[in-house]
Coordinates of C-alpha atoms in Angstrom, one line a residue:
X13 CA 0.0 0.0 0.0
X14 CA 3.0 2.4 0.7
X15 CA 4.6 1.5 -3.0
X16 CA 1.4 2.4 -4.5
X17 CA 1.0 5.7 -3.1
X18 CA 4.4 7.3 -3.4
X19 CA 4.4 6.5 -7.1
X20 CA 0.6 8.6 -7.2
X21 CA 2.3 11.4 -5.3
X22 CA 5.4 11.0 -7.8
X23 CA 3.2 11.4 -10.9
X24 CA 1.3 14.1 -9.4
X25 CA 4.4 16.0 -9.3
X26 CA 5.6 15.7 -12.4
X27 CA 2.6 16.8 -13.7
X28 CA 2.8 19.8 -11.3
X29 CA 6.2 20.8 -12.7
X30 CA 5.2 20.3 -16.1
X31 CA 2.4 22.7 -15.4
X32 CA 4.7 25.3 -13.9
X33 CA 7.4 24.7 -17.0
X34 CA 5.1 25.1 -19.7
X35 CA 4.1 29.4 -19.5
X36 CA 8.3 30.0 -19.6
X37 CA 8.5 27.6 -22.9
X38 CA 5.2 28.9 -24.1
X39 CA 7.2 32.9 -23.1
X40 CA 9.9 31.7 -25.2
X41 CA 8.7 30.6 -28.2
X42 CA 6.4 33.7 -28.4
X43 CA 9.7 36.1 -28.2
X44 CA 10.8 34.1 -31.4
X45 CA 7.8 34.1 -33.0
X46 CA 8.3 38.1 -32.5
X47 CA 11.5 38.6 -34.1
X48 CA 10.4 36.5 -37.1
X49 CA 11.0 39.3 -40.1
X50 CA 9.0 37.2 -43.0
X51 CA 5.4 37.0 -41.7
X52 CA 3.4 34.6 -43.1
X53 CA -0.2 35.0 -44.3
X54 CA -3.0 32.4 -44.9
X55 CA -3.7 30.6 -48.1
X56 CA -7.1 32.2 -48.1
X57 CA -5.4 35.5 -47.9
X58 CA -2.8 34.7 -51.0
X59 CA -3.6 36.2 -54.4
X60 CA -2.2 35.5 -57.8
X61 CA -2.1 38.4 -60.2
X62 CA -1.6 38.7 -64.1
X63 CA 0.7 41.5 -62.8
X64 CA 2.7 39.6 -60.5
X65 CA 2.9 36.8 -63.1
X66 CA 4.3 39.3 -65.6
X67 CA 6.9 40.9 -63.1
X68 CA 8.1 37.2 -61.7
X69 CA 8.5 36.2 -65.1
X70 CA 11.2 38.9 -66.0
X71 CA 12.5 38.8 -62.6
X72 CA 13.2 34.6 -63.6
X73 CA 15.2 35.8 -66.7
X74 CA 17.2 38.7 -65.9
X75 CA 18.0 36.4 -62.7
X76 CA 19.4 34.0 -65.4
X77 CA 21.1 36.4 -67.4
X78 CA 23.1 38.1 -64.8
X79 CA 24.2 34.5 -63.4
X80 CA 25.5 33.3 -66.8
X81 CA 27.0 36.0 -67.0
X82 CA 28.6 36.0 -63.5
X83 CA 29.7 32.5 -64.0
X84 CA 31.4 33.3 -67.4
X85 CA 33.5 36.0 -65.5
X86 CA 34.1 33.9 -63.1
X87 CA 35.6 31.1 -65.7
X88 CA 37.2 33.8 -67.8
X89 CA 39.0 35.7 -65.2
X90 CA 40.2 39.5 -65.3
X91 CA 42.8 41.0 -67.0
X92 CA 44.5 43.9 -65.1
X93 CA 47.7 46.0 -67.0
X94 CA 50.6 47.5 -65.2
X95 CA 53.3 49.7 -66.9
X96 CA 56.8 49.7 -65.7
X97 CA 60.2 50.6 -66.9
X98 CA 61.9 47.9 -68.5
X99 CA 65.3 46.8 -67.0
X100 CA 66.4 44.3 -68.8
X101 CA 70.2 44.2 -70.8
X102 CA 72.1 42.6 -72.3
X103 CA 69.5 40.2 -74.0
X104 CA 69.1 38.9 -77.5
X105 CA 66.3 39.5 -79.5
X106 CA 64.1 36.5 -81.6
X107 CA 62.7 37.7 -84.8
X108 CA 60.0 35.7 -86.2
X109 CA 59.5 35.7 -89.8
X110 CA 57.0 33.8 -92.5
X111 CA 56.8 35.7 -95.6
X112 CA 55.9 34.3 -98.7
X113 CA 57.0 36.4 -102.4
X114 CA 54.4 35.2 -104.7
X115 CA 56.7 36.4 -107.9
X116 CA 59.9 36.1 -106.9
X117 CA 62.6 33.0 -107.1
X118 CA 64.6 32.5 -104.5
X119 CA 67.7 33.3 -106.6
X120 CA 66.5 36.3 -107.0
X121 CA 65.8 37.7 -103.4
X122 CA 67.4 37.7 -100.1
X123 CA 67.2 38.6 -96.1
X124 CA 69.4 41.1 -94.5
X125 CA 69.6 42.5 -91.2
X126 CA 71.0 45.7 -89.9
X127 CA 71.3 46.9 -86.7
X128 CA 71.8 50.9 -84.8
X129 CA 75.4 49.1 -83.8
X130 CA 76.0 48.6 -87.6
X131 CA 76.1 44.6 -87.1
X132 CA 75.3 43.4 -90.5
X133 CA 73.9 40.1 -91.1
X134 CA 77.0 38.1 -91.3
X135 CA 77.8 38.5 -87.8
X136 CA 74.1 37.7 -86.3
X137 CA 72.9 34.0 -85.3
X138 CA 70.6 33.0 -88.2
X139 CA 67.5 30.3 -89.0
X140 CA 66.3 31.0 -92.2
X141 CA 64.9 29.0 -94.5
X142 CA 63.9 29.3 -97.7
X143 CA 60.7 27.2 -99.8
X144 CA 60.8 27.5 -103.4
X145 CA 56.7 27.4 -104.7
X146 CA 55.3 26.8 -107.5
X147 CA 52.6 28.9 -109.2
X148 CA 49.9 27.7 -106.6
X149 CA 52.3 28.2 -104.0
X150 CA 53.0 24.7 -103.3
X151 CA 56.6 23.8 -102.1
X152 CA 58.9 22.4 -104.8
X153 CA 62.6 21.8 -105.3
X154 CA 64.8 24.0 -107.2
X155 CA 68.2 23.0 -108.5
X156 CA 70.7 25.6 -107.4
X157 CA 69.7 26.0 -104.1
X158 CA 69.2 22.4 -103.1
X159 CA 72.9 21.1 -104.3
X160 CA 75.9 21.5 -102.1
X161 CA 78.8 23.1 -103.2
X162 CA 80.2 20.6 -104.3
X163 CA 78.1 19.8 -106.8
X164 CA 77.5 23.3 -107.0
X165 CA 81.3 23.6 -108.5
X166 CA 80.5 21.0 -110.7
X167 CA 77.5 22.2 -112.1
X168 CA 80.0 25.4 -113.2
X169 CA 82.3 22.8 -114.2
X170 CA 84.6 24.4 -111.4
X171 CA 87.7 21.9 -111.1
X172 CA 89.9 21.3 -107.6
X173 CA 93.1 23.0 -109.2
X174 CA 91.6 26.0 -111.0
X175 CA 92.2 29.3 -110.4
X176 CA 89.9 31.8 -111.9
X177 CA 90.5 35.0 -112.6
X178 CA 89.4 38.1 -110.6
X179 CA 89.8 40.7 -112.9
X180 CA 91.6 42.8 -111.0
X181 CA 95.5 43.9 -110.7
X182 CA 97.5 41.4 -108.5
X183 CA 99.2 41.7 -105.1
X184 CA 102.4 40.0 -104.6
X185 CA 103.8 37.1 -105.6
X186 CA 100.5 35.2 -104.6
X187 CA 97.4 34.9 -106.6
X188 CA 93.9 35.4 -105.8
X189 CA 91.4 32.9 -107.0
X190 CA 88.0 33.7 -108.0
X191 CA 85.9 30.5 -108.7
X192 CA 82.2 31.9 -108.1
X193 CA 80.8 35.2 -108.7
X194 CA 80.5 36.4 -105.6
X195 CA 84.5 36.0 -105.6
X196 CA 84.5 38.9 -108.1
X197 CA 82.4 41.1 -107.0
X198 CA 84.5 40.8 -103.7
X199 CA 87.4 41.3 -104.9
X200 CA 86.3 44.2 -107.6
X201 CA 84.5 46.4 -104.3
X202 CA 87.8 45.8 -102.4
X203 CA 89.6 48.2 -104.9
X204 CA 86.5 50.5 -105.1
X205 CA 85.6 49.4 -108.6
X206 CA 82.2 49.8 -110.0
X207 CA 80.3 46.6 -108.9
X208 CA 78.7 46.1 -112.6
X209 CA 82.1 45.1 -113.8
X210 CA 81.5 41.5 -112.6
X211 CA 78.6 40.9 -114.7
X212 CA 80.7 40.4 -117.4
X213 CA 82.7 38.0 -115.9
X214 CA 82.8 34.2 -117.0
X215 CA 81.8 33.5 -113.1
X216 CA 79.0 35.4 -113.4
X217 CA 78.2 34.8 -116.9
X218 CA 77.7 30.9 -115.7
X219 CA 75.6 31.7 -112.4
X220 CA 73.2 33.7 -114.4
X221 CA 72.6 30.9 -116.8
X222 CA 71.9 28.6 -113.8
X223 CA 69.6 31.7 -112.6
X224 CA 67.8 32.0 -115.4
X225 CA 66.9 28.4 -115.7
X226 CA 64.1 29.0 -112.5
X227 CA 60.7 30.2 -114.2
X228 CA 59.2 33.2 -113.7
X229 CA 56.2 31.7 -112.0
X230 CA 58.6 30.3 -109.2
X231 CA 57.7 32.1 -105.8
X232 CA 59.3 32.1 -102.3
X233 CA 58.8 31.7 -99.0
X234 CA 61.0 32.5 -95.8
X235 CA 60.6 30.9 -93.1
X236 CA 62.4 30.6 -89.1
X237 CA 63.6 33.3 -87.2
X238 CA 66.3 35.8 -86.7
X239 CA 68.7 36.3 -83.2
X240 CA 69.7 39.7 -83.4
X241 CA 70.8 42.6 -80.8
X242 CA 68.6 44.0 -78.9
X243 CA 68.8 47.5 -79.8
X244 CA 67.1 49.6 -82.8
X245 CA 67.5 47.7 -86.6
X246 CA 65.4 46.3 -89.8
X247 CA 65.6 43.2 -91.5
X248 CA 64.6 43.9 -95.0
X249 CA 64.0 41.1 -98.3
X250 CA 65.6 42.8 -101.8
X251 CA 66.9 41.8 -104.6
X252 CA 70.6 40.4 -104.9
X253 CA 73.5 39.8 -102.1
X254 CA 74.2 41.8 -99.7
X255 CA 78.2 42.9 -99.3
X256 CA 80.3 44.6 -96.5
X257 CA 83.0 46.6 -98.1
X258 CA 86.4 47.3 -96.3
X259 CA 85.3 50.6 -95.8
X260 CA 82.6 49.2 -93.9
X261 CA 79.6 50.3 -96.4
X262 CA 77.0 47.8 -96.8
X263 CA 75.8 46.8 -100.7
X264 CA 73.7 45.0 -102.6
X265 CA 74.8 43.6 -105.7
X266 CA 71.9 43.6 -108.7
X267 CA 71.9 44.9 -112.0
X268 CA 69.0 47.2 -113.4
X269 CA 67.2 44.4 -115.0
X270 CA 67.0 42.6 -111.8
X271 CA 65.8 46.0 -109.8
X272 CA 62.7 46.4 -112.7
X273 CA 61.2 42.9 -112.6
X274 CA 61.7 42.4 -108.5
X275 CA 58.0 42.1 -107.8
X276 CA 57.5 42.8 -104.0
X277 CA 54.4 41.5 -103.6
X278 CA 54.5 39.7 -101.1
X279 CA 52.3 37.8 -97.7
X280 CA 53.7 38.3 -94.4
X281 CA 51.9 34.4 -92.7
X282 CA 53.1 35.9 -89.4
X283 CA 55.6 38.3 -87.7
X284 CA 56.6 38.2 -83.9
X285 CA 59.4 39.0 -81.9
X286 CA 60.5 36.7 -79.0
X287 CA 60.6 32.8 -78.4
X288 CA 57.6 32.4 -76.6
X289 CA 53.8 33.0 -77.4
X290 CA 51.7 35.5 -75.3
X291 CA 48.4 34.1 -74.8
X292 CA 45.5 36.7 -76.4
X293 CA 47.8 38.6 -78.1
X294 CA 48.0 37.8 -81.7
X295 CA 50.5 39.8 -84.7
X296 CA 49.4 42.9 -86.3
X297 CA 50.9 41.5 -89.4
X298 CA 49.5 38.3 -89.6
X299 CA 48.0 37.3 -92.7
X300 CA 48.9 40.6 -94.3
X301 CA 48.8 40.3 -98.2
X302 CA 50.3 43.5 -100.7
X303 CA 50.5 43.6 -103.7
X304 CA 53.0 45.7 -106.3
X305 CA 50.9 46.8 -109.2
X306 CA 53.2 49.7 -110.4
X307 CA 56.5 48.3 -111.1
X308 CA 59.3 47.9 -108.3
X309 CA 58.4 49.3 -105.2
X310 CA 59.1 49.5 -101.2
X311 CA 56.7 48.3 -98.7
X312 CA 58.3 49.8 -95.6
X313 CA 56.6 48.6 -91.8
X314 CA 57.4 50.4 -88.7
X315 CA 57.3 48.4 -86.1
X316 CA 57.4 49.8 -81.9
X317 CA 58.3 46.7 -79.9
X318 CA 57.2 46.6 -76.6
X319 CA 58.1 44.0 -73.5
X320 CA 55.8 42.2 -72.3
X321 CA 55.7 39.5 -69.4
X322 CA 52.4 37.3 -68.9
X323 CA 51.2 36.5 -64.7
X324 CA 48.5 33.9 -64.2
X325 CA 48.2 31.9 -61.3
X326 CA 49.6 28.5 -61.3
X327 CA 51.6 29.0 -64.3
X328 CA 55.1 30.2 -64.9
X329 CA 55.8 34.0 -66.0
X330 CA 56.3 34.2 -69.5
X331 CA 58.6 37.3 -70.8
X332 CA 57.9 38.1 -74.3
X333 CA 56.9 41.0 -76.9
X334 CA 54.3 42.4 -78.9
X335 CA 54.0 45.5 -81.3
X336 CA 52.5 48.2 -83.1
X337 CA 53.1 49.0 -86.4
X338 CA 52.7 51.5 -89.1
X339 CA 53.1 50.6 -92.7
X340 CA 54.3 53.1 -96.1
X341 CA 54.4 51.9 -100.1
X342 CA 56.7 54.1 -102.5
X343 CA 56.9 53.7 -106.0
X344 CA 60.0 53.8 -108.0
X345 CA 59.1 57.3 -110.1
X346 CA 60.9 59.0 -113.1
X347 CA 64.3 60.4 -112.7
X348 CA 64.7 58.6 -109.2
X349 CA 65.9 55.2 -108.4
X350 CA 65.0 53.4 -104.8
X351 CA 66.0 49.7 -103.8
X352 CA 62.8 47.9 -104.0
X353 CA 61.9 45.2 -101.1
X354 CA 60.6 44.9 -98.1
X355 CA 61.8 46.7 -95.0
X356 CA 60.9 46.0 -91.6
X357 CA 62.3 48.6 -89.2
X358 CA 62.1 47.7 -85.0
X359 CA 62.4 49.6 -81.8
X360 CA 62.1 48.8 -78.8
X361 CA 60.1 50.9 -76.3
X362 CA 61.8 51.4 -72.5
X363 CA 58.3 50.3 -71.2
X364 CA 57.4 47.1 -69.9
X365 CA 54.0 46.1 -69.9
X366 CA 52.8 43.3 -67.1
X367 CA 49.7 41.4 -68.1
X368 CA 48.2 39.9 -65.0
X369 CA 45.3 37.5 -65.2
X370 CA 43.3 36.6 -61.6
X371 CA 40.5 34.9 -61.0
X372 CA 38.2 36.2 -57.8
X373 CA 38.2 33.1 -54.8
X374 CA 35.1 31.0 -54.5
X375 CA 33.7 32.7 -51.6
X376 CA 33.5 36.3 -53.2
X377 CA 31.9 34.2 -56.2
X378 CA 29.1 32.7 -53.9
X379 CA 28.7 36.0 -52.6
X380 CA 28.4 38.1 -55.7
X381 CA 26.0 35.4 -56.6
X382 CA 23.5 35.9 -53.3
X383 CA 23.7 39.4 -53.9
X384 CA 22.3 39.0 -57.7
X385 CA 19.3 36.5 -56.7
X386 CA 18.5 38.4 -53.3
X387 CA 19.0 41.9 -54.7
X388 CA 16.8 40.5 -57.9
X389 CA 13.9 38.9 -55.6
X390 CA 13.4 42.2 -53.7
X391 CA 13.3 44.8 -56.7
X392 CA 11.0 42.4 -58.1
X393 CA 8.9 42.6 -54.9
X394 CA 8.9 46.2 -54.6
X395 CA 8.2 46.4 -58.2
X396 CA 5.0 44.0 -57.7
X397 CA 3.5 45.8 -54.7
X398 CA 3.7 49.7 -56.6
X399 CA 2.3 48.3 -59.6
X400 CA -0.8 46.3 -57.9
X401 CA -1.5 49.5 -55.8
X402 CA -1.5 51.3 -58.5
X403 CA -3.6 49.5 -60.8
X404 CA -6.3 48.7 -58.0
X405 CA -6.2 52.9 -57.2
X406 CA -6.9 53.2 -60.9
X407 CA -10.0 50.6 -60.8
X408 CA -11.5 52.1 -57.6
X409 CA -11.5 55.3 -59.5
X410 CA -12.9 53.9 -62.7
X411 CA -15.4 52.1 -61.0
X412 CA -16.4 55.1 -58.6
X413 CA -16.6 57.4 -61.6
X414 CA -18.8 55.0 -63.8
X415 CA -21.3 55.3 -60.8
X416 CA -20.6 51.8 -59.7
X417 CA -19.9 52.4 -56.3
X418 CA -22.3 54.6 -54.7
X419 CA -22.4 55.9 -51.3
X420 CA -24.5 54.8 -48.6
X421 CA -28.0 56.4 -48.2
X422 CA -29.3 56.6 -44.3
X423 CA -32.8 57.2 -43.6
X424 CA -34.3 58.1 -40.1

C-alpha cells in the first residue's frame, strides 16, 4: 500500500512541474515568434495576379542572365595591365618571320639585317629558310639552291686545281682565285671598282645561266627566325646579295634588270618577336597580303616593340613582346631610283607592360552570386506591390466614376 501511493504522489508532481514549466516555454517561443521578419499569411489571404505573373516572369530571366553571366567571369577571369620601366640588358632578341614572295625565285631575293650598332647580317645568329613554290604556291625543289657546293662547283664545271681570274690587278707574288661570282664582286668592291664590272665575268656569266633556268612563275617563302641585338634595326628582303666593303659600307649587288622585274608583292603568314607566345595577343601582321601593281616598289613597316611578361596563377611567368606598327608603299618614279623590297624597321620601347590575369576566390563568387538572386527577388517585390497599388487605385477610381460604387444612403 506504501509503494502504491508514493508513485501517485510522484506522478502528481511531475505533472505539477510540467504545469509550472510550460508558461516560460510557451514565453519563449512567443519572443521568437516576435523577431520573425518574414510574416506569413493564410492561403485564403494569398492572391495570384496577371501583374505579378508578368513581373516574376522577368525577374526569372534577368536572374538568369546576370548568373550566366557572372559564372562566365568567373571562368574567364580579369585581366588587369601594369606599366613599368623595362630593365632588362644585355638580351638577344628573336625575330619571327614567315613571308611568302608570290613572284619572286629565290635566286633572286634575299634577307638582310641591320642593326643601330651597324652589325650586318654576317655577324648575327641565323635560322632561315627558304621554300621554293610553285605557281599555286606549293613547295617544290629548285636546282641551285638544293645542291651542295660541291656539286654546285661542278655544275660550273669548277675543277679542284683552278684558279679563276678576278679581274683585278694582282698583289704580290701570290694569286687570288676567283671561282664563283661572288668571288669577283669581292674582290672588284675591295679596290672600289664599280660593282657592274662583274657581270661580265665568265663567273658570273655561268651563275646567271643557272639563274635564269628558275621560271618566272617560281615564288618564295622564308621561313624561321632571326637572333639579333637588342637594340634599334630592320631586316629587309631585296633583290641580290648583300656585301660589306672594307670601308665598312654595306651593298647590294643587282643589275637594273633585276631592280625592274623584282615584284615585292608579297604575304607576311606571321611576324613576332621573341621565343615564346603570349596568350591573347596575336600579330598585327598576320596574314597581311600586298600587292606591287606599279613596277618595283618599297613596302616599308614600322614596327614599336614593346616588353611584355604574362602572370597567371599557377603557371610560370612568360617574358615576351608584342607590337605596333605603321606601314608606307613608295613607287620607283621617273628620274629617281629606290632599292625595292621589303623593310621592316624595330624599336624597342623602355616600357614594360605586365599582363596579369586573376581569378576572384570561391567565396567572393558565392557572394556576388546571393547578392544577384536576393538583390533580384526584392526589386521584383517592390516592383510587384507599386504596380498592384497602383492599378487597383486606378479601378477604384474607374469604377467610382462609372457610378458603380455609390455611397451609402441613411434614412431616419
Amino acid at each position: 500500500m506504501s509503494f502504491t501511493g508514493s508513485s501517485a504522489t510522484l506522478k502528481h508532481r511531475k505533472e505539477r512541474e510540467y504545469e509550472e514549466n510550460e508558461p516560460v516555454k510557451n514565453n519563449f517561443i512567443e519572443t521568437i515568434k516576435k523577431l520573425d521578419v518574414y510574416p506569413k499569411t493564410s492561403d485564403e489571404g494569398r492572391k495570384q495576379t496577371d501583374i505579378g505573373g508578368f513581373v516574376s516572369l522577368v525577374s526569372m530571366i534577368i536572374m538568369g542572365l546576370l548568373l550566366v553571366l557572372e559564372i562566365s567571369y568567373y571562368i574567364r577571369g580579369e585581366t588587369v595591365d601594369y606599366l613599368s620601366v623595362d630593365l632588362t640588358r644585355h638580351e638577344q632578341l628573336i625575330i619571327n618571320i614567315d613571308v611568302t614572295f608570290h613572284s619572286l625565285p629565290c635566286s633572286e631575293v634575299n634577307i638582310d639585317v641591320m642593326d643601330a650598332m651597324g652589325d650586318p647580317v654576317i655577324q648575327m645568329q641565323t635560322h632561315i629558310f627558304k621554300k621554293h613554290l610553285d605557281r599555286d604556291g606549293q613547295v617544290i625543289q629548285e636546282f641551285f639552291e638544293t645542291v651542295s657546293a660541291k656539286d654546285r662547283e661542278k655544275a660550273l664545271r669548277i675543277k679542284k686545281d683552278d684558279c679563276g681570274d678576278c679581274h683585278v690587278p694582282q698583289v704580290g707574288d701570290v694569286r687570288k682565285c676567283c671561282n664563283t661570282c661572288d668571288d669577283v664582286k669581292a674582290s672588284i668592291l675591295e679596290q672600289g671598282w664599280d660593282i657592274s664590272i662583274a657581270e661580265n665575268s665568265e663567273q658570273c656569266t655561268k651563275e646567271a645561266e643557272l639563274h635564269h633556268s628558275v621560271q618566272k612563275e617560281e615564288g618564295c617563302r622564308f621561313t624561321g627566325y632571326l637572333e639579333v641585338n637588342k637594340v634599334a634595326g630592320n631586316f629587309h628582303f631585296a633583290p641580290g646579295k648583300s656585301m660589306t666593303t672594307a670601308q665598312g659600307h654595306h651593298l647590294h649587288q643587282f643589275t637594273p634588270i633585276q631592280a625592274l622585274r623584282f615584284n615585292v608583292s608579297h604575304t607576311i603568314h606571321s611576324l613576332s618577336f621573341g621565343d615564346k607566345k603570349i596568350p591573347g595577343v596575336g600579330g598585327l601582321l598576320e596574314n597581311t597580303t600586298k600587292i606591287s601593281e606599279k613596277g618595283p616598289g618599297v613596302f616599308q613597316y614600322f614596327t614599336k616593340i614593346i616588353p611584355t611578361t604574362y602572370l597567371k596563377s599557377g603557371q610560370a611567368s612568360i617574358n615576351s613582346y608584342q607590337y605596333a606598327v605603321t606601314e608606307h608603299k613608295k613607287t620607283s618614279g621617273t628620274g629617281h631610283f629606290i632599292l625595292p623590297g621589303v623593310f621592316v624597321m624595330y624599336d624597342l620601347s623602355p616600357i614594360r607592360v605586365t599582363i596579369t590575369e586573376t581569378r576572384e576566390s570561391l567565396s567572393d563568387f558565392l557572394t556576388r552570386l546571393c547578392a544577384v538572386i536576393g538583390g533580384i527577388f526584392t526589386l521584383s517585390g517592390l516592383t510587384d506591390t507599386f504596380v498592384h497599388k497602383l492599378v487597383s487605385k486606378s479601378n477604384r477610381n474607374t469604377r467610382y466614376n462609372d457610378g458603380s460604387a455609390r455611397l451609402p444612403v441613411f434614412s431616419s
